[in-house]
Amino acid sequence: MRRLVSGIVILGMSILAASAAAQTTTAPAQPAQPPPMTNLQIYPKDTPRPELVATMQGFAQALGVQCTYCHEGQAPQFDFAADTKRTKTVARKMILMSREITAKLPEVTSKPAAEVTRLRCATCHRGVAIPRLLPDILTETVNKSGAAAAVQQYRDLRKQYYGGQSYDFSENALVPVALQLTSANKPDDALTLLQLNAEFNPNSAPTYGGMAQAYLKKNDKENAIKNFEKVIQIDPNNQLAKRQLEQLKSSK
Ligand code: HEC
Ligand code: HEC
């Protein structure tokens, strides 16, 4: 076994030697050199290309996009220097904005510069190009296109992004949206969203609490009671639900 291993090593070494010899005698068959970078306006002009490309890969990952999102052309024929895409121009200003905010943090937090958090693209973007909170997205859709459209949108986003960092799919995201709908006198829309929430989070006390509020708005005491009872079953220390339940039962 030992002899075999050393045989392989010797064979390997002689191949290395042969290829070294080949390189000194013939022109090396190198891949085409990337063109020099000509349009760096933010990063130093002498930034080594691998370093810049690593930064770029960071952008792409932070925003959940490909290089083509900001750059003209398609692999392998990119025109990285061109400033034709709006997104590239925005990205330059985003770099400056992030630096400006980071520079203000020591003053704002009364911490030494070395201790403040550096604001990075991903700090805000978290894997999407337009970083918006899920409750805001859904509220807008309910108001523009109705609750059914918001439910579909939630399902689509969940399918695409669940498990990632982009959106909060926990039990908490839909409840405030629903409570707002109830106060805006749209309890049926609220119930539609809360039923969706219960489908994914069947043990979420705030979800049934939200349903109880929506039924109260509809003057449906029976269903309000049922839902407050569910809240207390899941969360026996919920004093607010207990009080509301008692009130409802005594006024029945
Ligand atoms: C979110 C937008 C964005 C994405 C995505 C992005 N870039 Fe860039 N890229 C920029 C900006 C902005 C600059 C200019 C930086 C400056 O002015 O200093 C740039 C510059 C470059 C340059 C230098 C071009 C030159 O000649 O001046 C290269 C090379 C480059 N990007 C490669 C890439 C690659 C490879 C990817 C994909 C992994 C990528 N970029 C993804 C925004 C982006
Ligand atoms: C302080 C939070 C924050 C940071 C940090 C941040 N962004 Fe943004 N960025 C936003 C917000 C918010 C928007 C969406 C604006 C809007 O509503 O159109 C946005 C939009 C963009 C867009 C335009 C998207 C589009 O399609 O209109 C690009 C490109 C972008 N950011 C790139 C970057 C890059 C690259 C970085 C890191 C250098 C970065 N951003 C850092 C908050 C941030």
Tab-separated table of C-alpha atoms and ligand atoms in Angstrom:
chain	number	residue	atom	x	y	z
A	1	MET	CA	0.000	0.000	0.000
A	2	ARG	CA	2.768	2.336	0.963
A	3	ARG	CA	4.681	1.655	-2.249
A	4	LEU	CA	1.559	2.289	-4.267
A	5	VAL	CA	0.979	5.667	-2.585
A	6	SER	CA	4.567	6.796	-3.101
A	7	GLY	CA	4.330	5.603	-6.712
A	8	ILE	CA	1.331	7.870	-7.239
A	9	VAL	CA	3.144	10.760	-5.614
A	10	ILE	CA	6.143	10.296	-7.906
A	11	LEU	CA	3.856	10.051	-10.931
A	12	GLY	CA	2.100	13.235	-9.814
A	13	MET	CA	5.387	15.030	-9.356
A	14	SER	CA	6.594	14.100	-12.788
A	15	ILE	CA	3.351	15.371	-14.348
A	16	LEU	CA	3.812	18.655	-12.463
A	17	ALA	CA	7.403	18.895	-13.683
A	18	ALA	CA	6.298	18.191	-17.243
A	19	SER	CA	3.610	20.863	-17.180
A	20	ALA	CA	6.028	23.361	-15.618
A	21	ALA	CA	8.415	22.683	-18.473
A	22	ALA	CA	5.598	23.100	-20.990
A	23	GLN	CA	4.734	26.467	-19.490
A	24	THR	CA	8.235	27.814	-19.820
A	25	THR	CA	8.528	26.781	-23.446
A	26	THR	CA	5.069	27.421	-24.953
A	27	ALA	CA	2.701	30.344	-24.444
A	28	PRO	CA	0.372	29.492	-21.535
A	29	ALA	CA	-3.202	28.820	-22.663
A	30	GLN	CA	-4.764	31.294	-20.246
A	31	PRO	CA	-8.413	32.293	-20.321
A	32	ALA	CA	-9.076	35.699	-21.898
A	33	GLN	CA	-8.155	38.450	-19.413
A	34	PRO	CA	-11.131	40.443	-18.191
A	35	PRO	CA	-10.916	44.030	-19.426
A	36	PRO	CA	-9.489	46.520	-16.914
A	37	MET	CA	-12.112	48.312	-14.849
A	38	THR	CA	-12.777	51.762	-16.257
A	39	ASN	CA	-15.735	53.242	-14.426
A	40	LEU	CA	-15.223	52.917	-10.681
A	41	GLN	CA	-16.589	56.092	-9.113
A	42	ILE	CA	-17.110	54.950	-5.522
A	43	TYR	CA	-14.493	52.255	-4.964
A	44	PRO	CA	-10.793	53.113	-5.451
A	45	LYS	CA	-9.773	52.787	-9.093
A	46	ASP	CA	-7.009	50.337	-8.175
A	47	THR	CA	-9.333	47.958	-6.291
A	48	PRO	CA	-8.186	44.425	-7.201
A	49	ARG	CA	-10.776	42.806	-9.444
A	50	PRO	CA	-11.367	39.744	-7.215
A	51	GLU	CA	-12.085	42.050	-4.299
A	52	LEU	CA	-14.558	44.116	-6.304
A	53	VAL	CA	-16.267	41.007	-7.686
A	54	ALA	CA	-16.631	39.639	-4.145
A	55	THR	CA	-18.335	42.901	-3.154
A	56	MET	CA	-20.582	42.559	-6.211
A	57	GLN	CA	-21.510	39.004	-5.275
A	58	GLY	CA	-22.427	40.388	-1.872
A	59	PHE	CA	-24.760	42.922	-3.528
A	60	ALA	CA	-26.384	40.235	-5.645
A	61	GLN	CA	-26.960	38.039	-2.611
A	62	ALA	CA	-28.193	40.866	-0.380
A	63	LEU	CA	-30.790	41.881	-2.958
A	64	GLY	CA	-31.628	38.386	-4.227
A	65	VAL	CA	-30.739	39.337	-7.822
A	66	GLN	CA	-28.312	38.449	-10.616
A	67	CYS	CA	-25.531	40.629	-12.048
A	68	THR	CA	-27.896	41.578	-14.926
A	69	TYR	CA	-30.137	43.382	-12.466
A	70	CYS	CA	-27.620	46.248	-12.424
A	71	HIS	CA	-25.394	45.487	-15.419
A	72	GLU	CA	-25.915	45.623	-19.156
A	73	GLY	CA	-25.574	42.424	-21.201
A	74	GLN	CA	-25.634	38.702	-20.453
A	75	ALA	CA	-22.908	36.274	-19.358
A	76	PRO	CA	-20.300	36.059	-20.744
A	77	GLN	CA	-20.842	39.329	-22.664
A	78	PHE	CA	-21.398	41.778	-19.815
A	79	ASP	CA	-20.659	45.463	-20.090
A	80	PHE	CA	-19.931	46.046	-16.411
A	81	ALA	CA	-18.614	49.584	-16.976
A	82	ALA	CA	-21.784	50.915	-18.625
A	83	ASP	CA	-24.060	53.082	-16.495
A	84	THR	CA	-27.187	52.430	-18.546
A	85	LYS	CA	-29.289	50.721	-15.880
A	86	ARG	CA	-31.130	52.814	-13.310
A	87	THR	CA	-30.478	50.160	-10.688
A	88	LYS	CA	-26.693	50.572	-11.003
A	89	THR	CA	-27.007	54.311	-10.474
A	90	VAL	CA	-29.302	53.750	-7.495
A	91	ALA	CA	-26.836	51.192	-6.094
A	92	ARG	CA	-24.023	53.779	-6.167
A	93	LYS	CA	-26.159	56.161	-4.130
A	94	MET	CA	-27.143	53.314	-1.802
A	95	ILE	CA	-23.451	52.640	-1.105
A	96	LEU	CA	-22.975	56.302	-0.171
A	97	MET	CA	-26.184	56.386	1.861
A	98	SER	CA	-25.135	53.302	3.845
A	99	ARG	CA	-21.781	54.920	4.571
A	100	GLU	CA	-23.433	58.155	5.661
A	101	ILE	CA	-25.792	56.415	8.062
A	102	THR	CA	-22.983	54.271	9.462
A	103	ALA	CA	-20.897	57.419	9.975
A	104	LYS	CA	-23.706	58.980	12.007
A	105	LEU	CA	-24.207	55.993	14.293
A	106	PRO	CA	-21.472	56.842	16.847
A	107	GLU	CA	-23.096	60.217	17.463
A	108	VAL	CA	-26.631	58.828	17.514
A	109	THR	CA	-25.818	55.922	19.835
A	110	SER	CA	-23.026	57.556	21.888
A	111	LYS	CA	-20.783	54.616	21.112
A	112	PRO	CA	-17.202	54.633	19.864
A	113	ALA	CA	-16.950	54.251	16.083
A	114	ALA	CA	-15.325	50.849	16.462
A	115	GLU	CA	-18.365	49.493	18.304
A	116	VAL	CA	-21.246	50.542	16.078
A	117	THR	CA	-22.872	48.176	13.605
A	118	ARG	CA	-21.805	48.722	10.022
A	119	LEU	CA	-24.907	49.186	7.925
A	120	ARG	CA	-24.717	46.711	5.069
A	121	CYS	CA	-26.980	46.191	2.049
A	122	ALA	CA	-28.392	43.057	3.657
A	123	THR	CA	-29.152	44.878	6.914
A	124	CYS	CA	-32.083	46.435	5.084
A	125	HIS	CA	-32.522	44.337	1.964
A	126	ARG	CA	-32.508	40.809	3.411
A	127	GLY	CA	-32.595	39.103	0.045
A	128	VAL	CA	-35.028	41.351	-1.857
A	129	ALA	CA	-34.494	44.343	-4.150
A	130	ILE	CA	-37.241	46.410	-2.560
A	131	PRO	CA	-37.203	45.678	1.131
A	132	ARG	CA	-40.754	45.963	2.395
A	133	LEU	CA	-42.320	44.422	5.456
A	134	LEU	CA	-44.892	41.720	4.837
A	135	PRO	CA	-47.682	43.513	6.788
A	136	ASP	CA	-47.186	46.615	4.602
A	137	ILE	CA	-47.277	44.595	1.389
A	138	LEU	CA	-50.450	42.773	2.405
A	139	THR	CA	-52.227	45.886	3.704
A	140	GLU	CA	-51.639	47.578	0.376
A	141	THR	CA	-52.948	44.574	-1.543
A	142	VAL	CA	-56.075	44.255	0.607
A	143	ASN	CA	-56.846	47.913	0.055
A	144	LYS	CA	-56.135	47.828	-3.671
A	145	SER	CA	-57.361	44.392	-4.716
A	146	GLY	CA	-59.198	42.793	-1.807
A	147	ALA	CA	-58.529	40.145	0.812
A	148	ALA	CA	-58.580	37.181	-1.590
A	149	ALA	CA	-55.733	38.745	-3.577
A	150	ALA	CA	-53.773	39.307	-0.371
A	151	VAL	CA	-54.260	35.660	0.603
A	152	GLN	CA	-52.946	34.543	-2.776
A	153	GLN	CA	-50.008	36.904	-2.471
A	154	TYR	CA	-49.175	35.578	0.986
A	155	ARG	CA	-49.252	32.004	-0.324
A	156	ASP	CA	-47.021	32.907	-3.274
A	157	LEU	CA	-44.511	34.796	-1.145
A	158	ARG	CA	-44.470	32.031	1.410
A	159	LYS	CA	-43.790	29.425	-1.265
A	160	GLN	CA	-40.903	31.457	-2.651
A	161	TYR	CA	-39.344	32.859	0.525
A	162	TYR	CA	-40.244	30.645	3.481
A	163	GLY	CA	-37.163	29.715	5.495
A	164	GLY	CA	-35.216	32.722	4.228
A	165	GLN	CA	-34.641	36.088	5.811
A	166	SER	CA	-36.816	38.240	3.542
A	167	TYR	CA	-40.233	38.088	5.203
A	168	ASP	CA	-41.697	37.296	8.589
A	169	PHE	CA	-44.042	34.340	8.156
A	170	SER	CA	-44.436	33.806	11.888
A	171	GLU	CA	-47.850	33.951	13.538
A	172	ASN	CA	-47.305	37.641	14.304
A	173	ALA	CA	-47.196	39.187	10.851
A	174	LEU	CA	-50.852	38.924	9.835
A	175	VAL	CA	-52.451	39.751	13.188
A	176	PRO	CA	-51.749	43.521	13.194
A	177	VAL	CA	-52.931	43.749	9.586
A	178	ALA	CA	-56.188	42.063	10.588
A	179	LEU	CA	-56.671	44.221	13.685
A	180	GLN	CA	-56.250	47.299	11.514
A	181	LEU	CA	-58.837	46.003	9.057
A	182	THR	CA	-61.252	45.400	11.900
A	183	SER	CA	-60.829	48.942	13.172
A	184	ALA	CA	-61.311	50.180	9.612
A	185	ASN	CA	-64.671	48.403	9.694
A	186	LYS	CA	-63.591	45.553	7.415
A	187	PRO	CA	-63.994	42.596	9.794
A	188	ASP	CA	-64.660	40.112	6.987
A	189	ASP	CA	-61.324	40.936	5.361
A	190	ALA	CA	-59.704	40.582	8.786
A	191	LEU	CA	-61.266	37.141	9.225
A	192	THR	CA	-60.049	36.023	5.800
A	193	LEU	CA	-56.453	36.873	6.749
A	194	LEU	CA	-56.753	35.360	10.224
A	195	GLN	CA	-58.119	32.115	8.839
A	196	LEU	CA	-55.081	31.988	6.586
A	197	ASN	CA	-52.879	32.580	9.629
A	198	ALA	CA	-54.626	29.799	11.548
A	199	GLU	CA	-54.023	27.432	8.646
A	200	PHE	CA	-50.255	27.836	9.068
A	201	ASN	CA	-50.258	28.518	12.842
A	202	PRO	CA	-53.091	26.496	14.354
A	203	ASN	CA	-51.959	27.216	17.926
A	204	SER	CA	-51.656	30.963	17.669
A	205	ALA	CA	-53.591	32.633	20.480
A	206	PRO	CA	-53.280	36.151	18.957
A	207	THR	CA	-54.892	34.827	15.774
A	208	TYR	CA	-58.038	33.673	17.629
A	209	GLY	CA	-57.954	36.888	19.658
A	210	GLY	CA	-58.033	38.798	16.379
A	211	MET	CA	-60.928	36.664	15.157
A	212	ALA	CA	-62.842	37.398	18.363
A	213	GLN	CA	-62.351	41.136	17.781
A	214	ALA	CA	-63.565	40.831	14.193
A	215	TYR	CA	-66.690	38.917	15.291
A	216	LEU	CA	-67.340	41.538	17.961
A	217	LYS	CA	-67.240	44.157	15.228
A	218	LYS	CA	-69.823	42.098	13.336
A	219	ASN	CA	-71.951	41.804	16.485
A	220	ASP	CA	-71.560	38.042	16.292
A	221	LYS	CA	-71.244	37.378	20.031
A	222	GLU	CA	-71.444	33.627	19.724
A	223	ASN	CA	-68.378	33.376	17.496
A	224	ALA	CA	-66.568	36.012	19.535
A	225	ILE	CA	-67.095	33.870	22.653
A	226	LYS	CA	-65.909	30.734	20.856
A	227	ASN	CA	-62.715	32.460	19.824
A	228	PHE	CA	-61.990	33.997	23.217
A	229	GLU	CA	-62.414	30.506	24.668
A	230	LYS	CA	-59.862	29.214	22.173
A	231	VAL	CA	-57.431	31.957	23.187
A	232	ILE	CA	-57.748	30.999	26.851
A	233	GLN	CA	-57.405	27.324	26.043
A	234	ILE	CA	-54.072	28.018	24.321
A	235	ASP	CA	-52.943	30.813	26.642
A	236	PRO	CA	-54.583	30.306	30.079
A	237	ASN	CA	-52.912	33.426	31.526
A	238	ASN	CA	-54.409	35.811	28.997
A	239	GLN	CA	-56.213	38.183	31.383
A	240	LEU	CA	-57.525	40.457	28.666
A	241	ALA	CA	-59.270	37.600	26.871
A	242	LYS	CA	-60.673	36.355	30.192
A	243	ARG	CA	-62.122	39.743	31.017
A	244	GLN	CA	-63.639	40.176	27.574
A	245	LEU	CA	-65.115	36.699	27.720
A	246	GLU	CA	-66.714	37.350	31.114
A	247	GLN	CA	-68.169	40.610	29.889
A	248	LEU	CA	-69.599	38.965	26.802
A	249	LYS	CA	-71.143	36.107	28.733
A	250	SER	CA	-72.748	38.412	31.304
A	251	SER	CA	-74.200	40.669	28.606
A	252	LYS	CA	-75.690	37.794	26.690
B	1	HEC	C1	-27.194	46.144	-6.971
B	1	HEC	C2	-26.477	46.489	-8.178
B	1	HEC	C3	-25.291	45.654	-8.613
B	1	HEC	C4	-25.237	44.299	-8.784
B	1	HEC	C5	-26.323	43.263	-8.494
B	1	HEC	C6	-23.951	43.999	-9.316
B	1	HEC	N1	-23.240	45.141	-9.464
B	1	HEC	FE1	-21.381	45.330	-10.294
B	1	HEC	N2	-21.417	47.331	-9.974
B	1	HEC	C7	-22.425	48.018	-9.347
B	1	HEC	C8	-22.024	49.392	-9.144
B	1	HEC	C9	-22.818	50.473	-8.476
B	1	HEC	C10	-20.732	49.512	-9.698
B	1	HEC	C11	-19.874	50.770	-9.750
B	1	HEC	C12	-19.033	50.908	-8.498
B	1	HEC	C13	-18.266	52.216	-8.457
B	1	HEC	O1	-18.687	53.179	-9.125
B	1	HEC	O2	-17.239	52.306	-7.749
B	1	HEC	C14	-20.400	48.201	-10.233
B	1	HEC	C15	-19.213	47.911	-10.892
B	1	HEC	C16	-18.841	46.653	-11.349
B	1	HEC	C17	-17.619	46.364	-12.054
B	1	HEC	C18	-16.574	47.370	-12.498
B	1	HEC	C19	-16.889	47.848	-13.903
B	1	HEC	C20	-15.933	48.932	-14.402
B	1	HEC	O3	-15.252	48.668	-15.397
B	1	HEC	O4	-15.886	50.011	-13.784
B	1	HEC	C21	-17.590	45.017	-12.270
B	1	HEC	C22	-16.498	44.207	-12.963
B	1	HEC	C23	-18.803	44.467	-11.701
B	1	HEC	N3	-19.551	45.494	-11.157
B	1	HEC	C24	-19.121	43.141	-11.706
B	1	HEC	C25	-20.301	42.613	-11.174
B	1	HEC	C26	-20.608	41.211	-11.149
B	1	HEC	C27	-19.703	40.090	-11.662
B	1	HEC	C28	-21.847	41.092	-10.584
B	1	HEC	C29	-22.635	39.815	-10.288
B	1	HEC	C30	-21.973	38.914	-9.361
B	1	HEC	C31	-22.300	42.430	-10.247
B	1	HEC	N4	-21.346	43.319	-10.626
B	1	HEC	C32	-23.500	42.727	-9.633
B	1	HEC	C33	-23.642	47.508	-8.977
B	1	HEC	C34	-24.015	46.175	-9.028
B	2	HEC	C1	-31.121	51.783	5.327
B	2	HEC	C2	-31.685	50.706	4.545
B	2	HEC	C3	-30.991	50.381	3.223
B	2	HEC	C4	-29.677	50.057	3.019
B	2	HEC	C5	-28.558	49.960	4.038
B	2	HEC	C6	-29.561	49.776	1.603
B	2	HEC	N1	-30.758	49.945	0.972
B	2	HEC	FE1	-31.106	49.748	-1.021
B	2	HEC	N2	-33.044	50.254	-0.723
B	2	HEC	C7	-33.634	50.505	0.499
B	2	HEC	C8	-35.054	50.750	0.319
B	2	HEC	C9	-36.064	51.016	1.432
B	2	HEC	C10	-35.295	50.645	-1.062
B	2	HEC	C11	-36.640	50.745	-1.781
B	2	HEC	C12	-36.978	52.134	-2.162
B	2	HEC	C13	-38.300	52.109	-2.887
B	2	HEC	O1	-39.342	52.093	-2.215
B	2	HEC	O2	-38.309	52.058	-4.118
B	2	HEC	C14	-34.011	50.349	-1.684
B	2	HEC	C15	-33.829	50.219	-3.049
B	2	HEC	C16	-32.643	49.832	-3.655
B	2	HEC	C17	-32.468	49.663	-5.071
B	2	HEC	C18	-33.500	49.953	-6.151
B	2	HEC	C19	-34.470	48.826	-6.265
B	2	HEC	C20	-35.472	49.070	-7.376
B	2	HEC	O3	-35.686	48.141	-8.164
B	2	HEC	O4	-36.017	50.165	-7.443
B	2	HEC	C21	-31.182	49.227	-5.261
B	2	HEC	C22	-30.520	48.882	-6.571
B	2	HEC	C23	-30.562	49.142	-3.961
B	2	HEC	N3	-31.483	49.535	-3.010
B	2	HEC	C24	-29.270	48.732	-3.729
B	2	HEC	C25	-28.655	48.746	-2.489
B	2	HEC	C26	-27.279	48.365	-2.270
B	2	HEC	C27	-26.333	47.839	-3.334
B	2	HEC	C28	-27.026	48.538	-0.942
B	2	HEC	C29	-25.714	48.336	-0.179
B	2	HEC	C30	-24.620	49.110	-0.684
B	2	HEC	C31	-28.258	49.059	-0.339
B	2	HEC	N4	-29.207	49.158	-1.303
B	2	HEC	C32	-28.369	49.396	0.998
B	2	HEC	C33	-33.003	50.522	1.724
B	2	HEC	C34	-31.656	50.295	1.938
